[in-house]
Each structure stands twice: as structure tokens, then as C-alpha cells.
Short mmCIF file of C-alpha atoms in Angstrom, two decimals:
data_model
loop_
_atom_site.label_atom_id
_atom_site.label_comp_id
_atom_site.label_asym_id
_atom_site.label_seq_id
_atom_site.Cartn_x
_atom_site.Cartn_y
_atom_site.Cartn_z
CA MET A 1 -8.24 -21.19 17.76
CA ASN A 2 -5.03 -20.39 15.87
CA LEU A 3 -1.89 -19.84 17.87
CA PRO A 4 0.27 -16.87 16.82
CA GLY A 5 3.84 -17.37 15.68
CA THR A 6 3.82 -18.25 12.00
CA SER A 7 2.47 -16.50 8.93
CA GLU A 8 0.40 -19.59 8.15
CA ASN A 9 -1.65 -18.94 11.27
CA LEU A 10 -2.22 -15.28 10.48
CA SER A 11 -5.28 -15.19 8.27
CA LEU A 12 -6.79 -12.19 6.50
CA SER A 13 -10.23 -13.61 7.15
CA SER A 14 -9.90 -12.77 10.84
CA VAL A 15 -8.70 -9.18 10.34
CA ARG A 16 -11.03 -6.54 11.80
CA SER A 17 -8.57 -3.66 12.13
CA TRP A 18 -5.44 -2.39 10.46
CA ALA A 19 -2.86 0.38 10.66
CA TYR A 20 -0.54 2.15 8.23
CA TRP A 21 2.83 3.30 9.57
CA LEU A 22 5.69 3.97 7.15
CA GLN A 23 8.18 6.30 8.84
CA ASN A 24 10.30 4.86 11.66
CA ALA A 25 7.76 2.22 12.62
CA SER A 26 8.49 0.46 15.89
CA PRO A 27 8.06 -3.34 15.89
CA GLU A 28 7.60 -3.21 19.67
CA VAL A 29 4.80 -0.65 19.51
CA ILE A 30 3.12 -2.50 16.63
CA ALA A 31 3.26 -5.81 18.53
CA GLU A 32 1.50 -4.23 21.51
CA SER A 33 -0.92 -2.02 19.54
CA GLY A 34 -3.93 -4.29 19.30
CA PHE A 35 -4.26 -3.90 15.51
CA ASP A 36 -4.71 -7.10 13.51
CA LEU A 37 -2.64 -6.04 10.48
CA VAL A 38 -0.05 -3.37 9.85
CA VAL A 39 1.33 -1.94 6.61
CA MET A 40 4.92 -0.77 7.14
CA ASP A 41 8.06 -0.09 5.17
CA TYR A 42 10.78 -2.72 4.97
CA SER A 43 13.06 -0.30 6.81
CA ARG A 44 12.81 2.56 9.27
CA ASP A 45 13.77 5.32 6.85
CA GLY A 46 13.49 3.55 3.48
CA SER A 47 17.17 2.67 3.23
CA ASP A 48 18.92 -0.70 3.51
CA GLU A 49 20.91 0.53 6.51
CA THR A 50 17.83 0.64 8.71
CA ALA A 51 16.04 -2.43 7.34
CA TYR A 52 14.12 -4.48 9.89
CA THR A 53 15.60 -7.80 10.88
CA ARG A 54 13.76 -11.07 10.40
CA GLY A 55 13.61 -11.31 14.18
CA GLU A 56 11.80 -7.99 14.43
CA ILE A 57 9.22 -9.04 11.86
CA GLU A 58 8.77 -12.37 13.64
CA LYS A 59 8.12 -10.49 16.89
CA ILE A 60 5.20 -8.74 15.19
CA LYS A 61 3.86 -12.08 13.95
CA ARG A 62 4.17 -13.72 17.36
CA ALA A 63 1.97 -10.93 18.74
CA GLY A 64 -0.74 -12.02 16.28
CA VAL A 65 -0.28 -9.02 13.97
CA ILE A 66 0.05 -9.54 10.21
CA PRO A 67 3.05 -7.53 8.88
CA ILE A 68 2.63 -6.31 5.29
CA ALA A 69 5.48 -4.54 3.46
CA TYR A 70 4.84 -1.36 1.48
CA ILE A 71 6.42 -1.18 -1.97
CA SER A 72 5.87 1.31 -4.78
CA ILE A 73 5.77 -0.46 -8.14
CA GLY A 74 4.72 2.48 -10.31
CA GLU A 75 7.31 5.00 -9.15
CA ALA A 76 11.02 4.88 -8.34
CA GLU A 77 12.15 6.51 -5.09
CA ASP A 78 15.57 8.17 -4.88
CA TYR A 79 16.21 6.99 -1.30
CA ARG A 80 15.96 3.27 -2.08
CA PHE A 81 18.85 0.80 -2.34
CA TYR A 82 18.45 0.51 -6.10
CA TRP A 83 18.75 4.23 -6.85
CA ASN A 84 21.72 5.49 -8.87
CA GLU A 85 22.42 9.22 -8.59
CA SER A 86 23.64 9.28 -12.19
CA TRP A 87 20.04 8.63 -13.29
CA LYS A 88 19.11 12.25 -12.58
CA GLU A 89 21.44 13.41 -15.37
CA ASN A 90 21.36 10.29 -17.52
CA PRO A 91 18.10 8.43 -16.82
CA PRO A 92 17.56 4.86 -18.01
CA ALA A 93 14.90 4.37 -20.68
CA TRP A 94 12.31 3.23 -18.13
CA LEU A 95 12.64 6.26 -15.82
CA GLY A 96 10.10 9.05 -16.28
CA PRO A 97 9.70 12.52 -14.77
CA GLU A 98 9.66 13.43 -11.08
CA ASN A 99 6.29 13.56 -9.38
CA PRO A 100 5.63 17.28 -8.76
CA ASP A 101 3.68 16.42 -5.59
CA TRP A 102 6.27 14.04 -4.10
CA GLU A 103 9.90 15.12 -4.32
CA GLY A 104 12.26 12.24 -5.07
CA ASN A 105 9.56 10.02 -6.59
CA TYR A 106 9.79 9.34 -10.31
CA ALA A 107 7.32 7.78 -12.72
CA VAL A 108 8.52 4.52 -14.26
CA ARG A 109 7.61 2.61 -17.39
CA TYR A 110 6.65 -0.32 -15.22
CA TRP A 111 6.31 -2.67 -18.17
CA ASP A 112 10.06 -2.41 -18.83
CA GLU A 113 11.99 -5.57 -17.91
CA GLU A 114 14.81 -3.62 -16.23
CA TRP A 115 12.35 -2.01 -13.80
CA LYS A 116 10.68 -5.35 -13.17
CA GLU A 117 14.04 -6.88 -12.24
CA ILE A 118 14.61 -4.06 -9.72
CA VAL A 119 11.19 -4.73 -8.17
CA PHE A 120 11.88 -8.48 -7.98
CA ARG A 121 15.17 -7.79 -6.15
CA TYR A 122 13.25 -5.57 -3.75
CA LEU A 123 10.69 -8.33 -3.21
CA ASP A 124 13.50 -10.78 -2.41
CA ARG A 125 14.51 -8.54 0.50
CA ILE A 126 10.93 -8.36 1.77
CA ILE A 127 10.46 -12.13 1.57
CA ALA A 128 13.78 -12.73 3.35
CA GLN A 129 12.64 -10.50 6.22
CA GLY A 130 9.60 -12.70 6.78
CA PHE A 131 6.79 -10.31 5.87
CA ALA A 132 3.43 -12.01 5.34
CA GLY A 133 2.68 -10.01 2.21
CA ILE A 134 3.07 -6.82 0.22
CA TYR A 135 1.13 -3.58 -0.23
CA LEU A 136 1.52 -2.39 -3.81
CA ASP A 137 1.45 1.39 -4.19
CA LYS A 138 1.17 3.42 -7.41
CA VAL A 139 -0.70 0.73 -9.31
CA ASP A 140 -2.70 3.70 -10.63
CA GLU A 141 0.36 4.93 -12.54
CA TYR A 142 -1.30 3.63 -15.67
CA TRP A 143 -3.32 6.86 -15.62
CA PHE A 144 -0.16 8.97 -15.80
CA TRP A 145 1.12 7.19 -18.88
CA ALA A 146 -2.29 7.37 -20.52
CA GLU A 147 -2.09 11.14 -20.05
CA GLN A 148 1.30 11.06 -21.79
CA GLY A 149 -0.26 9.65 -24.93
CA TYR A 150 -0.25 5.91 -24.31
CA ASN A 151 -3.46 3.95 -24.80
CA GLU A 152 -5.13 3.62 -21.39
CA SER A 153 -6.40 0.13 -22.08
CA TRP A 154 -2.81 -0.90 -22.83
CA THR A 155 -1.26 0.82 -19.78
CA ALA A 156 -3.95 -0.69 -17.54
CA GLY A 157 -3.35 -4.11 -19.06
CA GLN A 158 0.39 -3.79 -18.48
CA MET A 159 -0.18 -2.93 -14.82
CA ILE A 160 -2.51 -5.87 -14.37
CA GLU A 161 0.09 -8.14 -15.97
CA PHE A 162 2.79 -6.75 -13.66
CA ILE A 163 0.69 -7.37 -10.54
CA LEU A 164 0.06 -10.95 -11.69
CA GLU A 165 3.79 -11.45 -12.30
CA ILE A 166 4.55 -10.12 -8.82
CA ALA A 167 1.99 -12.48 -7.29
CA ASN A 168 3.43 -15.47 -9.12
CA TYR A 169 7.00 -14.50 -8.23
CA THR A 170 6.41 -13.94 -4.52
CA ARG A 171 4.15 -16.93 -4.02
CA SER A 172 6.62 -19.23 -5.77
CA LYS A 173 9.17 -18.20 -3.14
CA ALA A 174 7.11 -17.47 -0.02
CA GLY A 175 4.14 -19.80 -0.45
CA ARG A 176 0.72 -19.58 -2.02
CA ASP A 177 -0.74 -17.70 0.97
CA PHE A 178 1.59 -14.72 0.52
CA ILE A 179 -0.67 -11.66 0.69
CA ILE A 180 -1.01 -9.24 -2.24
CA ILE A 181 -2.86 -5.95 -1.59
CA PRO A 182 -2.83 -3.19 -4.23
CA GLN A 183 -3.49 0.37 -3.05
CA ASN A 184 -5.75 2.68 -5.07
CA GLY A 185 -6.15 2.05 -8.79
CA GLU A 186 -9.34 0.10 -8.13
CA TYR A 187 -10.36 1.40 -11.55
CA LEU A 188 -8.10 -1.37 -12.89
CA LEU A 189 -10.99 -3.71 -12.12
CA GLU A 190 -12.79 -2.15 -15.10
CA TYR A 191 -10.11 -3.69 -17.32
CA ASP A 192 -9.90 -7.01 -15.47
CA ASN A 193 -11.17 -10.23 -17.03
CA GLY A 194 -11.49 -11.68 -13.53
CA THR A 195 -7.90 -12.89 -13.18
CA LEU A 196 -6.67 -9.89 -11.20
CA LEU A 197 -9.51 -10.03 -8.67
CA ALA A 198 -9.03 -13.77 -8.33
CA THR A 199 -5.29 -13.30 -7.69
CA VAL A 200 -5.11 -10.44 -5.20
CA SER A 201 -5.77 -11.07 -1.53
CA GLY A 202 -7.71 -7.86 -1.06
CA TRP A 203 -7.59 -4.19 -2.01
CA ALA A 204 -6.78 -0.90 -0.29
CA SER A 205 -7.81 2.64 -1.05
CA GLU A 206 -7.23 6.15 0.25
CA ASP A 207 -9.66 9.07 0.50
CA VAL A 208 -12.74 6.93 0.02
CA PHE A 209 -15.18 8.86 2.20
CA TYR A 210 -13.09 11.90 3.11
CA ASP A 211 -10.41 13.88 1.29
CA GLY A 212 -8.57 15.19 4.30
CA LEU A 213 -11.15 16.82 6.54
CA GLU A 214 -13.71 17.34 3.79
CA PRO A 215 -16.05 14.83 2.10
CA SER A 216 -14.32 12.91 -0.68
CA PRO A 217 -15.30 13.77 -4.25
CA TRP A 218 -14.45 10.20 -5.29
CA THR A 219 -16.84 8.24 -3.04
CA ALA A 220 -19.41 7.53 -5.74
CA GLU A 221 -16.71 6.19 -8.08
CA LYS A 222 -14.64 4.23 -5.59
CA VAL A 223 -17.26 2.49 -3.46
CA PRO A 224 -18.94 0.39 -6.21
CA LEU A 225 -15.54 -0.83 -7.44
CA LEU A 226 -14.38 -1.72 -3.94
CA GLU A 227 -17.68 -3.47 -3.30
CA ARG A 228 -16.73 -5.85 -6.12
CA VAL A 229 -13.78 -6.93 -3.99
CA VAL A 230 -16.02 -7.47 -0.97
CA SER A 231 -18.45 -9.46 -3.13
CA ALA A 232 -15.54 -11.68 -4.14
CA GLY A 233 -15.06 -12.51 -0.45
CA LYS A 234 -11.92 -10.43 -0.02
CA PRO A 235 -11.15 -7.62 2.44
CA VAL A 236 -11.04 -3.96 1.50
CA PHE A 237 -8.81 -1.71 3.60
CA VAL A 238 -9.65 2.00 3.50
CA VAL A 239 -7.58 4.82 4.95
CA ASP A 240 -8.88 8.36 5.21
CA TYR A 241 -6.79 11.18 6.66
CA VAL A 242 -9.55 12.58 8.84
CA ASP A 243 -7.85 13.16 12.21
CA ASP A 244 -6.80 16.76 12.86
CA GLY A 245 -4.93 15.67 15.97
CA THR A 246 -7.37 17.18 18.46
CA ARG A 247 -9.94 15.39 20.52
CA SER A 248 -12.62 17.94 19.78
CA GLU A 249 -16.22 16.82 19.35
CA GLU A 250 -16.09 17.85 15.68
CA ASN A 251 -12.97 15.79 15.03
CA LEU A 252 -14.29 12.71 16.82
CA ALA A 253 -17.60 13.00 14.97
CA ARG A 254 -15.76 13.05 11.63
CA ILE A 255 -13.63 10.04 12.56
CA LEU A 256 -16.68 8.09 13.73
CA ASP A 257 -18.59 9.04 10.58
CA PHE A 258 -15.76 7.72 8.40
CA ILE A 259 -15.53 4.49 10.38
CA GLU A 260 -19.29 3.96 10.30
CA LYS A 261 -19.52 4.54 6.54
CA ALA A 262 -16.61 2.21 5.88
CA ARG A 263 -18.00 -0.61 7.99
CA LYS A 264 -21.47 -0.20 6.51
CA ALA A 265 -19.93 -0.79 3.07
CA GLY A 266 -18.13 -3.87 4.38
CA PHE A 267 -14.68 -2.21 4.45
CA ILE A 268 -12.02 -2.24 7.17
CA PRO A 269 -11.25 1.37 8.15
CA TYR A 270 -8.15 3.11 9.43
CA ALA A 271 -8.52 6.76 10.40
CA THR A 272 -5.25 8.64 10.56
CA PHE A 273 -3.75 12.10 10.76
CA GLU A 274 -4.48 14.69 8.10
CA ASP A 275 -0.78 15.46 7.50
CA ARG A 276 -0.44 12.15 5.60
CA GLU A 277 3.03 11.60 7.04
CA LEU A 278 2.18 8.10 8.28
CA ASP A 279 4.90 8.52 10.88
CA ARG A 280 2.99 7.25 13.92
CA LEU A 281 0.11 5.02 14.87
CA ASP A 282 -3.24 6.67 15.37
CA VAL A 283 -4.65 4.97 18.44
CA ILE A 284 -7.98 6.43 19.58
CA PRO A 285 -9.01 4.92 22.93
CA GLY A 286 -12.29 3.07 22.70
CA ILE A 287 -12.52 3.61 18.95
CA GLN A 288 -9.39 2.45 17.14
CA PRO A 289 -8.42 -0.32 17.22
CA PRO A 290 -11.88 -1.60 18.14
CA LYS A 291 -12.07 -3.73 21.25
#
């Protein structure tokens, strides 16, 4: 039996439950939650001023919970430490347009060395805090640039190369067991020669079985790709926003259906609130986390 207290003792192979909490996450609540792994931001509100201390991250580890830091590598966010307000009027060459669905998030030419250096500085902060790994969002940004006229095979290849560079960089500093989990973009596996799948620790995906409260239109596409990750002996974390916040029979039936489908496919599910705010844990007594 492993004793909690160090990241070396916190193994992905033993994870049976996970949670996703980005806004104002509480280390104390996480430590007592019963989840095996949590994806959280490096700070309470995304800024340096409210960054978690190494002691707070260690408290989560000592409770036997694996803390994984969220980081967007395909978009720049205007509330992060690296943001320069002058970019809105005079953007650097790597900065693209604002995401119409997410105010303050901007597409980036992620293959640009200046952007990569910003990400590496961000990773240095995460490593210094003592996180056990990283959760890479917007790895599917290669689609956006393909729609802008770039060759999709090239944009996918550049994203794969960037993920591999991130893995090499973080593991050279934090150890070879540092966890790398991309979110979405599992379609990258179609362009992978095997190196990406061999390098990542697992994969995560949203809206696999449900798109909000309705069945997901992407299930048939996503599941076979994610099953490749399972076949490689690595965990797949799925999050569907299926909880309407009530405890009605209909709501509980939908949550249980999502969880059952995910587990049947060999995935680790997290059901959470349909508002997608990720501003609180979704603890469902007797269901999530499983006892």
C-alpha cells in the first residue's frame, strides 16, 4: 500500500474518480472530497495574485489526491500573468483573433517560438507549485488554423510536436512521472505515428456521451479514438455537463446513464453542472465520487 504525501506515490493507475474545478477551487474541500484526482487552475481566479502556494498543493497530495494544473496551450487568455494590454491594439505575430464563444480568449499560432516561451514560463510556475501534472486545453486549435487556410496535416503535426516539447520540458524539470493529459483533440491521434500516444499519460474529453442535457452528436467519432488510449493502457477522463442541479429522477437517470456508458467503455467519468462554469465540485451522495 502506498502512503500519501509525495507525487511519486500518487499513481494514475489507481485513479477511479476525478473532478474538474477551475474557479476559486478550495484545497481544503478538494483534500476532503474523496476524489482521486482533481484538475484545477494554478490560481483561484487565473491571476498570479491568487496563485496557490506549494503548501496548499502539498496538502492536496497528502490527502491522496493527485493535483493536475489546467493550462491552455492553443489560446491566450487576457487575465493571465503574461498578457499585455497593448496586444489588443498591436498584437504580436503569433496572436490570432478572439474566440467569439469565450470572451478574452485568443487563438495563437502555437508553433511560434515566442508563444512557446510564454507557455514554458507558465509551466515553470506550475512545477514550482508542486503539481503532479498538467491538463492541456485547446490542443484542438489545429482545427481553427486549418479553417483559416493552413494545411490540417501540418497544423496537427505542429500541435503534436508542441505537446511532445512540453512533455520533454516538464519531465526534465519535474521528473519522468510528471503527468501529461491533453483535453479534447483526440482526433490528433489520426495524425500520430505512435509517439504522442506513447508520451502522454492519458487523455481527457468533453461531451462524449452528452452535449449538455442532450445526447452528444460526437459519440460515434470520439469513443473509438479514446478507446485507442485505453488499449494503450492509459486512462481516459471524460466530463459531460449533464447535471441540471436538481435531484429529480430524470436528472439522476441522465447522470447515471452517462456514468454507466463511460465506465462500460473503460473511461473514468465526471458528471458536472450544465452551466459549464466549473466553479464548484459536483458531489452526488452515493454516486460521485464512487465509494
